[in-house]
Amino acid sequence: MRLGFHVSVAGGVHRAVRAGILRRCHTIQVFTAAPAVWARRKPHPEQDAAFVNSCREADLWPVFIHAPYLLNVASANEDLWQKSVSVLIQELETANRWQAMGVVLHLGSSAGQTEQQGLKRVTRALAQACDHSEGPAQIIMENCAGQGELIGHSMEQLGAIVEAVGIDRIGVCLDTAHAFAAGYGLHTAEGLDALLQEADELFGLDLLRLIHLNDSRSELGSRVDRHEHIGDGHIGSAGFRGILSEPRLHHLPFIMETPKGVKSELEDDLMNLRRVRRLIPKHLRPSLPPAVRAQK
Ligand SMILES: [Zn+2]
Ligand SMILES: [Zn+2]
């Protein structure tokens, strides 16, 4: 099994590699630039090649890019929609330069439209982004908690998009906290099984590319997106033991986006890593890369 974290590229992409090594990761997720601004990373052949090399050397693989939060490919606003598609294309191009598996994307809000209209906007956006970018980088749709009119909270919605766009360049990221808040009781064996069966019927489990492994501070079905440290939320240690023992998920990278702020960001992440490792059946527990001391 491959475990990792979302790590920061602040100060340069080499910092993300360093952060991944310090967190003893086997996979990482990054933003290409600050998540709350439109400006994205320009090609930089030297730095891009160095990033790929150092990820390979450190066995940080696969790499995922998370698209910025401003994107709304479900939007009825033509300007916002166009801008979102164009940034998505830029992010896919960076993903190709970085040999990243793909771009993890929140599908946005259908506010002001019906759900069907919102889904259509998403479908058109994804098709256009695929048409205007080369492979192999994929668009990896992330399920959401479903606050407001956010698209992507149900396996049914994800399935409808896959049905319309096709599977060539499309994948799915399953966030445990979001699924729980959206009403999937994956904290129990029955709930997890029901979710995976539904996903398999509606789009196929082979489209899963990664798991966002986060506990949920908000309750089942609350539709509120609040991450919690592994074991401290409503999914709980028993829930994660089930998820981490699930044979249908073992081959996937697990990336944590757990909260920071108890101690240092690094210590918080290492605490969550220890908790996750303890919940993985012994014979599946990944080897631990050597500990590296943090440098200022
Ligand atoms: Zn996300
Ligand atoms: Zn979240």
XYZ file of C-alpha atoms and ligand atoms in Angstrom:
298
model
C 0.000 0.000 0.000
C 1.151 3.525 -0.744
C 0.526 6.273 1.783
C 1.102 9.971 1.392
C 0.020 13.519 2.099
C -0.951 16.660 0.335
C 2.266 18.663 0.573
C 3.079 22.294 -0.091
C 5.038 23.644 -3.073
C 5.473 27.033 -1.382
C 9.066 28.094 -2.021
C 9.448 25.836 -5.062
C 8.506 22.344 -6.212
C 11.649 20.863 -4.672
C 10.118 21.773 -1.293
C 7.221 19.393 -1.981
C 9.644 16.522 -2.545
C 11.427 17.378 0.684
C 8.069 17.543 2.520
C 7.119 14.144 1.101
C 10.391 12.602 2.238
C 10.038 14.105 5.724
C 6.539 12.646 5.959
C 7.875 9.262 4.868
C 5.493 9.246 1.909
C 5.174 6.807 -0.981
C 2.955 9.190 -2.957
C 2.168 12.924 -2.846
C -0.424 15.432 -3.944
C 0.378 19.088 -4.630
C -1.104 22.325 -5.861
C 0.937 23.718 -8.757
C 0.563 27.223 -7.281
C -1.458 28.875 -4.498
C -4.927 27.199 -4.438
C -6.935 30.412 -4.144
C -5.511 32.285 -7.146
C -6.130 31.852 -10.871
C -2.514 32.204 -11.976
C -0.998 28.766 -12.584
C 2.466 27.445 -13.042
C 4.251 28.211 -16.307
C 6.442 25.523 -17.903
C 9.967 25.506 -16.514
C 11.845 22.685 -18.284
C 14.752 22.484 -15.830
C 12.710 22.609 -12.642
C 10.048 20.325 -14.100
C 12.588 17.672 -15.044
C 14.326 17.975 -11.667
C 10.993 17.519 -9.905
C 10.221 14.325 -11.836
C 13.697 12.950 -11.158
C 13.642 13.638 -7.455
C 10.150 12.165 -7.075
C 11.349 8.993 -8.794
C 14.501 8.877 -6.709
C 12.579 9.313 -3.468
C 9.980 6.749 -4.588
C 7.246 9.365 -4.323
C 4.966 7.864 -6.900
C 2.360 8.399 -8.224
C 2.143 12.182 -8.009
C -1.230 13.954 -8.120
C -2.014 17.585 -8.821
C -4.985 19.114 -7.041
C -6.721 21.813 -9.104
C -7.258 25.207 -7.426
C -10.468 25.740 -5.461
C -11.647 28.649 -7.638
C -12.597 26.419 -10.537
C -16.283 25.814 -11.140
C -16.864 23.672 -14.208
C -20.565 23.375 -13.271
C -21.124 27.128 -13.327
C -23.871 28.815 -15.342
C -21.649 31.895 -15.564
C -19.978 31.670 -18.963
C -16.863 33.669 -17.961
C -16.237 31.626 -14.838
C -16.847 28.405 -16.738
C -14.436 29.348 -19.568
C -11.768 30.422 -17.111
C -12.204 27.163 -15.181
C -11.822 25.036 -18.306
C -8.748 26.954 -19.409
C -7.076 26.549 -15.988
C -7.976 22.862 -15.979
C -6.207 22.502 -19.348
C -3.121 24.298 -17.988
C -3.098 21.995 -14.971
C -3.340 18.925 -17.226
C -0.346 20.197 -19.188
C 1.649 20.613 -15.976
C 0.556 17.119 -14.952
C 2.014 15.767 -18.195
C 5.289 17.636 -17.682
C 5.467 16.250 -14.140
C 4.401 12.761 -15.230
C 1.658 13.091 -12.644
C -1.224 10.649 -12.872
C -3.703 13.469 -13.204
C -5.498 16.500 -11.865
C -7.880 16.044 -8.949
C -10.869 18.276 -9.565
C -13.827 19.487 -7.477
C -16.732 19.651 -9.883
C -18.150 22.906 -8.545
C -21.622 24.236 -7.887
C -24.677 24.178 -10.114
C -26.166 27.194 -8.283
C -28.848 28.938 -10.318
C -29.517 25.885 -12.499
C -31.118 22.503 -12.131
C -28.907 19.594 -11.192
C -29.266 18.266 -14.755
C -28.073 21.549 -16.220
C -25.139 21.584 -13.798
C -24.178 18.054 -14.789
C -24.311 19.065 -18.458
C -21.966 21.982 -17.831
C -19.519 19.647 -16.075
C -19.697 17.125 -18.883
C -19.036 19.782 -21.525
C -16.131 21.185 -19.514
C -14.444 17.814 -19.070
C -14.920 16.906 -22.730
C -13.465 20.258 -23.809
C -10.489 19.939 -21.441
C -9.769 16.461 -22.839
C -10.042 17.747 -26.420
C -7.644 20.633 -25.791
C -4.953 18.722 -23.911
C -2.860 15.686 -24.675
C -2.848 12.564 -22.545
C -1.905 10.657 -20.540
C -2.742 12.975 -17.585
C -6.279 12.335 -16.437
C -9.050 14.428 -14.964
C -9.732 12.842 -11.598
C -13.169 13.835 -10.327
C -13.355 14.100 -6.556
C -16.564 13.303 -4.709
C -17.739 16.154 -2.486
C -19.718 16.475 0.741
C -22.623 18.033 -1.135
C -22.973 21.348 0.634
C -25.302 23.742 -1.210
C -25.636 22.682 -4.816
C -22.205 21.121 -5.204
C -21.982 18.501 -7.932
C -20.327 15.160 -7.245
C -21.687 14.111 -3.853
C -23.320 10.928 -5.116
C -21.913 7.986 -7.027
C -24.935 8.438 -9.294
C -23.795 11.934 -10.344
C -20.234 10.731 -10.928
C -21.611 7.814 -12.918
C -23.741 10.126 -15.081
C -20.672 12.234 -15.914
C -18.569 9.178 -16.766
C -21.394 7.907 -18.936
C -21.433 11.168 -20.889
C -17.683 11.883 -21.124
C -16.311 8.356 -21.498
C -13.516 6.738 -19.554
C -10.457 7.500 -21.688
C -9.040 10.352 -19.631
C -11.341 10.247 -16.585
C -10.719 8.878 -13.109
C -12.317 9.187 -9.687
C -10.881 10.210 -6.324
C -12.863 9.004 -3.344
C -12.588 11.239 -0.282
C -13.682 9.330 2.823
C -14.697 12.442 4.805
C -16.726 13.803 1.887
C -18.459 10.475 1.261
C -19.352 10.202 4.949
C -20.721 13.755 5.093
C -22.658 13.043 1.887
C -24.446 10.196 3.671
C -22.373 7.095 2.876
C -21.902 5.271 6.199
C -18.466 3.929 5.333
C -17.597 3.755 9.047
C -19.296 0.332 9.100
C -18.497 -2.753 7.026
C -22.003 -2.721 5.541
C -21.815 0.962 4.691
C -18.410 0.626 3.035
C -19.590 -2.374 1.050
C -22.737 -0.527 -0.070
C -20.674 2.456 -1.224
C -18.208 0.325 -3.172
C -20.986 -1.709 -4.761
C -22.778 1.455 -5.793
C -19.576 2.936 -7.223
C -18.894 -0.288 -9.087
C -22.345 -0.366 -10.634
C -22.465 3.317 -11.552
C -18.985 3.916 -12.952
C -16.787 0.913 -12.120
C -14.219 0.596 -9.326
C -11.445 0.412 -11.918
C -11.899 4.160 -12.420
C -10.760 4.825 -8.841
C -7.312 6.445 -8.927
C -6.794 7.391 -5.289
C -8.365 7.646 -1.887
C -8.340 10.878 0.088
C -8.054 9.433 3.557
C -9.583 11.917 5.986
C -11.708 11.516 9.096
C -14.843 13.654 9.338
C -15.537 16.200 12.044
C -19.092 16.567 10.730
C -21.764 13.933 11.061
C -23.045 11.310 8.662
C -25.199 12.990 6.025
C -24.465 16.497 7.351
C -23.151 17.571 3.932
C -20.552 19.675 5.730
C -16.921 19.267 4.631
C -14.737 19.274 7.766
C -11.669 17.079 7.937
C -10.445 15.537 11.184
C -7.368 13.602 12.296
C -7.591 9.875 11.537
C -9.545 8.205 14.345
C -10.694 11.431 16.027
C -13.763 11.984 13.846
C -17.058 10.228 13.173
C -15.517 7.621 10.869
C -13.228 6.633 13.719
C -10.436 4.092 14.112
C -12.743 1.123 13.571
C -14.042 2.690 10.372
C -10.546 3.280 9.041
C -9.460 -0.218 9.993
C -12.245 -1.450 7.703
C -11.308 0.922 4.879
C -7.590 0.068 5.139
C -8.338 -3.664 5.199
C -10.625 -3.510 2.179
C -9.172 -5.670 -0.629
C -10.953 -3.640 -3.315
C -8.915 -0.565 -2.287
C -5.445 -1.931 -1.445
C -3.881 -1.156 -4.803
C -4.808 2.543 -4.592
C -2.672 5.376 -3.220
C -4.050 6.794 0.057
C -3.415 10.507 0.500
C -4.213 12.363 3.712
C -5.404 15.950 3.918
C -5.779 15.886 7.662
C -5.857 19.109 9.717
C -2.746 20.971 10.794
C -2.413 22.993 13.935
C -2.144 20.720 16.964
C 1.665 20.733 16.951
C 3.712 21.507 13.867
C 2.362 20.597 10.431
C 5.000 17.895 10.161
C 4.278 16.396 13.580
C 0.541 16.417 12.915
C 1.084 14.574 9.650
C 3.444 12.042 11.211
C 0.891 11.412 13.969
C -1.754 10.622 11.355
C 0.704 8.422 9.469
C 1.406 6.397 12.638
C -2.305 5.995 13.263
C -2.980 4.823 9.712
C -0.061 2.383 9.738
C -1.364 0.790 12.931
C -4.757 0.250 11.293
C -3.342 -1.512 8.216
C -3.202 -5.314 8.496
C 0.387 -6.253 9.260
C 1.038 -8.185 6.065
C -0.043 -5.191 3.960
C 1.737 -2.465 5.908
C 4.132 -0.638 3.577
C 7.822 -0.426 4.375
C 8.693 2.796 6.135
C 11.159 4.982 4.247
C 14.067 6.116 6.429
C 13.363 8.970 8.810
C 14.954 12.240 7.750
C 15.479 15.079 10.142
C 13.613 18.265 9.296
C 15.754 21.201 8.207
C 14.771 24.801 8.568
Zn -10.135 17.985 -2.933
Zn -12.674 18.198 2.125
